[in-house]
């Protein structure tokens, strides 16, 4: 599956952004889709995941500020990011992992910069 992210950019602290991830095929029931991020000089970390049944999981640093969702009809996943902080600055990657081991796919990433 091919994944294409969009929606990154520069935003001031306290602002909001919505990222989108368009997938080249419908999600399967065993797929877990998610957002990960990697800041300069740091390891990639979990932001949020969502299952085919819309169960969600969030990293501790974004709970209460970010919301993950998906639109099955559009094969698109979203990440609504509110109350952004400078420490949210990173490249954000879209991921699709098959729990049946059929594949683990990544998008090319989109830069999010939070700065005044």
Coordinates of C-alpha atoms in Angstrom, one line a residue:
X1 CA 0.0 0.0 0.0
X2 CA 1.2 3.5 -0.8
X3 CA 0.7 6.2 1.8
X4 CA 0.9 10.0 1.1
X5 CA 0.9 12.5 3.9
X6 CA -0.1 16.1 3.7
X7 CA -1.0 19.1 5.9
X8 CA 2.3 19.8 7.6
X9 CA 3.7 23.3 8.0
X10 CA 4.7 26.1 10.3
X11 CA 2.4 27.0 13.2
X12 CA 2.7 29.1 16.3
X13 CA 2.6 27.6 19.8
X14 CA -1.0 27.0 20.8
X15 CA -2.1 26.6 17.2
X16 CA -3.7 23.7 15.3
X17 CA -2.9 21.7 12.3
X18 CA -4.6 18.7 10.6
X19 CA -2.5 16.1 8.9
X20 CA -4.0 13.7 6.3
X21 CA -2.7 10.4 5.1
X22 CA -4.2 9.0 1.8
X23 CA -3.9 5.3 1.3
X24 CA -3.9 3.6 -2.1
X25 CA -6.3 0.8 -1.0
X26 CA -9.1 0.2 1.5
X27 CA -8.0 -0.7 5.0
X28 CA -8.3 -4.4 5.8
X29 CA -9.7 -5.6 9.0
X30 CA -6.3 -6.6 10.3
X31 CA -4.7 -3.3 9.5
X32 CA -3.6 -0.9 12.2
X33 CA -2.9 2.6 10.9
X34 CA -1.0 5.2 12.8
X35 CA 1.0 8.3 13.0
X36 CA 4.6 8.4 14.3
X37 CA 7.0 11.3 14.5
X38 CA 10.7 11.8 14.6
X39 CA 12.4 14.9 15.9
X40 CA 15.9 15.9 14.9
X41 CA 18.4 13.7 16.7
X42 CA 15.7 11.5 18.3
X43 CA 14.2 8.2 17.8
X44 CA 10.9 7.7 16.0
X45 CA 8.0 7.6 18.5
X46 CA 4.4 6.7 18.5
X47 CA 1.8 9.5 18.2
X48 CA -1.4 7.6 17.7
X49 CA -2.9 4.5 16.2
X50 CA -6.4 3.5 15.0
X51 CA -7.7 0.1 14.1
X52 CA -10.2 -1.0 11.5
X53 CA -12.8 -0.9 14.2
X54 CA -11.8 2.6 15.2
X55 CA -10.1 1.7 18.5
X56 CA -7.5 4.4 19.2
X57 CA -4.3 4.6 21.2
X58 CA -2.2 7.7 21.9
X59 CA 1.3 8.5 23.0
X60 CA 1.4 10.0 26.5
X61 CA 2.8 13.3 25.2
X62 CA -0.2 14.0 22.9
X63 CA -3.1 12.7 24.9
X64 CA -5.9 15.2 25.2
X65 CA -4.4 17.4 22.4
X66 CA -4.3 15.2 19.3
X67 CA -7.2 13.2 17.8
X68 CA -6.7 10.4 15.2
X69 CA -9.6 9.5 12.9
X70 CA -10.2 7.7 9.6
X71 CA -12.6 8.0 6.7
X72 CA -13.0 4.5 5.2
X73 CA -14.9 5.9 2.1
X74 CA -11.9 8.1 1.3
X75 CA -9.2 5.7 2.4
X76 CA -7.8 8.6 4.4
X77 CA -6.6 8.9 8.0
X78 CA -6.3 12.2 9.8
X79 CA -4.5 13.6 12.8
X80 CA -6.0 16.7 14.3
X81 CA -3.4 18.5 16.4
X82 CA -4.5 21.2 18.8
X83 CA -2.6 23.2 21.5
X84 CA 0.7 22.6 19.6
X85 CA 3.9 23.0 21.5
X86 CA 7.5 23.6 20.2
X87 CA 8.3 20.0 21.4
X88 CA 5.8 18.7 18.8
X89 CA 8.2 19.8 16.1
X90 CA 9.1 16.7 14.0
X91 CA 8.6 14.9 10.8
X92 CA 5.3 13.1 11.0
X93 CA 5.0 9.7 9.3
X94 CA 1.9 7.8 8.4
X95 CA 2.0 4.0 8.9
X96 CA -0.1 1.0 8.0
X97 CA 0.8 -2.3 9.6
X98 CA -0.9 -5.7 9.0
X99 CA -1.3 -7.6 12.2
X100 CA -1.3 -10.8 10.0
X101 CA 2.3 -9.9 9.0
X102 CA 1.3 -9.1 5.4
X103 CA 3.3 -5.8 5.4
X104 CA 4.3 -2.7 7.3
X105 CA 4.2 0.5 5.2
X106 CA 5.4 4.0 5.7
X107 CA 4.7 7.3 4.0
X108 CA 7.4 9.8 3.1
X109 CA 6.7 12.1 6.1
X110 CA 5.5 15.7 6.5
X111 CA 7.3 18.3 8.5
X112 CA 5.5 20.0 11.4
X113 CA 7.3 23.0 12.9
X114 CA 5.9 24.8 16.0
X115 CA 7.6 28.1 16.5
X116 CA 6.9 31.7 17.2

